[in-house]
């Protein structure tokens, strides 16, 4: 179970969206969290891969070097 305390402005926006679309506030909160988690996970996975690349001393090549 997760409980959130939203700023009043955000709570109002969420309530208005839910009322206009006939969906629940919970539906939109879950949708927003899922989308944001996907982005955050992608960022951290990419950052971790980059740090491993640098730590292991791997070299990158320019397009000119590759096609030379």
XYZ file of N, CA and C in Angstrom:
204
model
N 0.850 -1.182 0.000
C 0.000 0.000 0.000
C 0.885 1.231 0.000
N 0.528 2.167 -0.810
C 1.256 3.422 -0.924
C 0.273 4.559 -0.699
N 0.647 5.479 0.151
C -0.188 6.666 0.384
C 0.626 7.879 -0.008
N 0.004 8.760 -0.744
C 0.675 9.964 -1.207
C -0.030 11.202 -0.685
N 0.763 12.176 -0.333
C 0.221 13.474 0.041
C 0.602 14.432 -1.080
N -0.366 14.844 -1.861
C -0.114 15.702 -3.009
C -0.326 17.165 -2.638
N 0.377 18.026 -3.360
C 0.126 19.458 -3.216
C -1.312 19.706 -3.660
N -1.982 20.664 -3.045
C -3.391 20.923 -3.400
C -3.601 21.181 -4.895
N -2.684 21.909 -5.525
C -2.839 22.195 -6.960
C -2.808 20.913 -7.781
N -1.896 20.005 -7.424
C -1.772 18.741 -8.143
C -2.999 17.863 -7.890
N -3.450 17.848 -6.661
C -4.656 17.091 -6.316
C -5.855 17.599 -7.122
N -5.981 18.908 -7.251
C -7.085 19.487 -8.022
C -6.989 19.123 -9.496
N -5.798 19.204 -10.059
C -5.617 18.837 -11.468
C -5.983 17.387 -11.698
N -5.538 16.528 -10.798
C -5.828 15.103 -10.912
C -7.327 14.849 -10.800
N -7.971 15.498 -9.861
C -9.412 15.331 -9.674
C -10.181 15.826 -10.904
N -9.756 16.959 -11.461
C -10.428 17.490 -12.651
C -10.267 16.557 -13.846
N -9.067 16.032 -14.028
C -8.830 15.099 -15.130
C -9.694 13.855 -14.971
N -9.730 13.324 -13.768
C -10.536 12.131 -13.504
C -12.014 12.401 -13.776
N -12.500 13.546 -13.344
C -13.912 13.884 -13.546
C -14.239 14.061 -15.030
N -13.327 14.702 -15.770
C -13.563 14.953 -17.196
C -13.537 13.682 -18.027
N -12.741 12.705 -17.598
C -12.550 11.507 -18.414
C -13.312 10.282 -17.913
N -13.866 10.379 -16.716
C -14.596 9.242 -16.168
C -13.682 8.155 -15.615
N -12.420 8.451 -15.484
C -11.476 7.503 -14.878
C -11.239 7.904 -13.428
N -10.579 7.027 -12.683
C -10.298 7.345 -11.287
C -8.970 8.073 -11.157
N -8.815 8.761 -10.043
C -7.532 9.402 -9.743
C -6.444 8.337 -9.613
N -6.814 7.197 -9.055
C -5.861 6.097 -8.903
C -5.348 5.627 -10.253
N -6.236 5.538 -11.232
C -5.821 5.123 -12.572
C -4.710 6.028 -13.089
N -4.919 7.343 -12.993
C -3.929 8.284 -13.510
C -2.659 8.309 -12.672
N -2.781 8.137 -11.372
C -1.591 8.096 -10.516
C -0.733 6.885 -10.867
N -1.353 5.741 -11.061
C -0.605 4.532 -11.427
C 0.037 4.704 -12.794
N -0.705 5.250 -13.733
C -0.167 5.471 -15.082
C 1.051 6.401 -15.037
N 0.959 7.467 -14.280
C 2.063 8.429 -14.178
C 3.286 7.799 -13.520
N 3.073 7.040 -12.466
C 4.191 6.386 -11.777
C 4.864 5.369 -12.684
N 4.089 4.574 -13.399
C 4.670 3.579 -14.308
C 5.530 4.241 -15.377
N 5.018 5.304 -15.984
C 5.768 5.991 -17.035
C 7.054 6.608 -16.486
N 6.961 7.230 -15.342
C 8.138 7.872 -14.757
C 9.164 6.828 -14.322
N 8.713 5.722 -13.763
C 9.639 4.660 -13.367
C 10.382 4.095 -14.568
N 9.689 3.924 -15.685
C 10.356 3.446 -16.899
C 11.494 4.387 -17.283
N 11.222 5.686 -17.258
C 12.251 6.666 -17.624
C 13.417 6.661 -16.642
N 13.116 6.608 -15.353
C 14.171 6.615 -14.331
C 15.021 5.347 -14.434
N 14.370 4.200 -14.612
C 15.119 2.946 -14.750
C 16.024 2.988 -15.971
N 15.509 3.472 -17.103
C 16.326 3.580 -18.312
C 17.538 4.473 -18.079
N 17.325 5.596 -17.418
C 18.426 6.520 -17.139
C 19.512 5.840 -16.302
N 19.117 5.201 -15.211
C 20.104 4.578 -14.325
C 20.803 3.396 -14.978
N 20.095 2.624 -15.791
C 20.746 1.533 -16.507
C 21.770 2.073 -17.500
N 21.420 3.136 -18.207
C 22.351 3.742 -19.158
C 23.551 4.338 -18.434
N 23.311 5.028 -17.344
C 24.404 5.626 -16.573
C 25.332 4.550 -16.023
N 24.777 3.464 -15.528
C 25.582 2.368 -14.998
C 26.428 1.735 -16.104
N 25.838 1.526 -17.258
C 26.579 0.959 -18.388
C 27.710 1.882 -18.812
N 27.433 3.174 -18.849
C 28.461 4.153 -19.218
C 29.609 4.136 -18.205
N 29.285 4.112 -16.924
C 30.329 4.089 -15.891
C 31.159 2.808 -15.978
N 30.532 1.680 -16.243
C 31.274 0.430 -16.432
C 32.208 0.550 -17.629
N 31.729 1.144 -18.692
C 32.516 1.338 -19.910
C 33.764 2.160 -19.601
N 33.579 3.266 -18.910
C 34.689 4.155 -18.558
C 35.648 3.468 -17.581
N 35.119 2.816 -16.570
C 35.932 2.160 -15.548
C 36.813 1.074 -16.151
N 36.304 0.370 -17.138
C 37.053 -0.711 -17.764
C 37.987 -0.223 -18.866
N 38.061 1.087 -19.057
C 39.003 1.662 -20.007
C 38.688 1.375 -21.463
N 37.447 1.116 -21.764
C 37.080 0.839 -23.151
C 37.108 2.122 -23.969
N 37.453 2.005 -25.230
C 37.595 3.154 -26.108
C 36.370 3.291 -26.997
N 36.045 4.521 -27.303
C 35.007 4.796 -28.276
C 35.662 5.285 -29.556
N 34.945 5.183 -30.650
C 35.483 5.566 -31.954
C 34.532 6.536 -32.641
N 35.085 7.465 -33.373
C 34.274 8.376 -34.164
C 33.806 7.639 -35.415
N 32.829 8.202 -36.098
C 32.367 7.597 -37.352
C 33.493 7.589 -38.374
N 34.307 8.629 -38.397
C 35.440 8.674 -39.336
C 36.417 7.531 -39.071
N 36.687 7.241 -37.800
C 37.590 6.140 -37.451
C 37.001 4.796 -37.862
N 35.717 4.642 -37.707
C 35.067 3.381 -38.036
C 35.096 3.138 -39.537
N 34.855 4.159 -40.335
C 34.752 4.007 -41.778
C 36.023 4.345 -42.514
N 37.110 4.518 -41.806
C 38.395 4.797 -42.455
C 39.018 3.561 -43.056
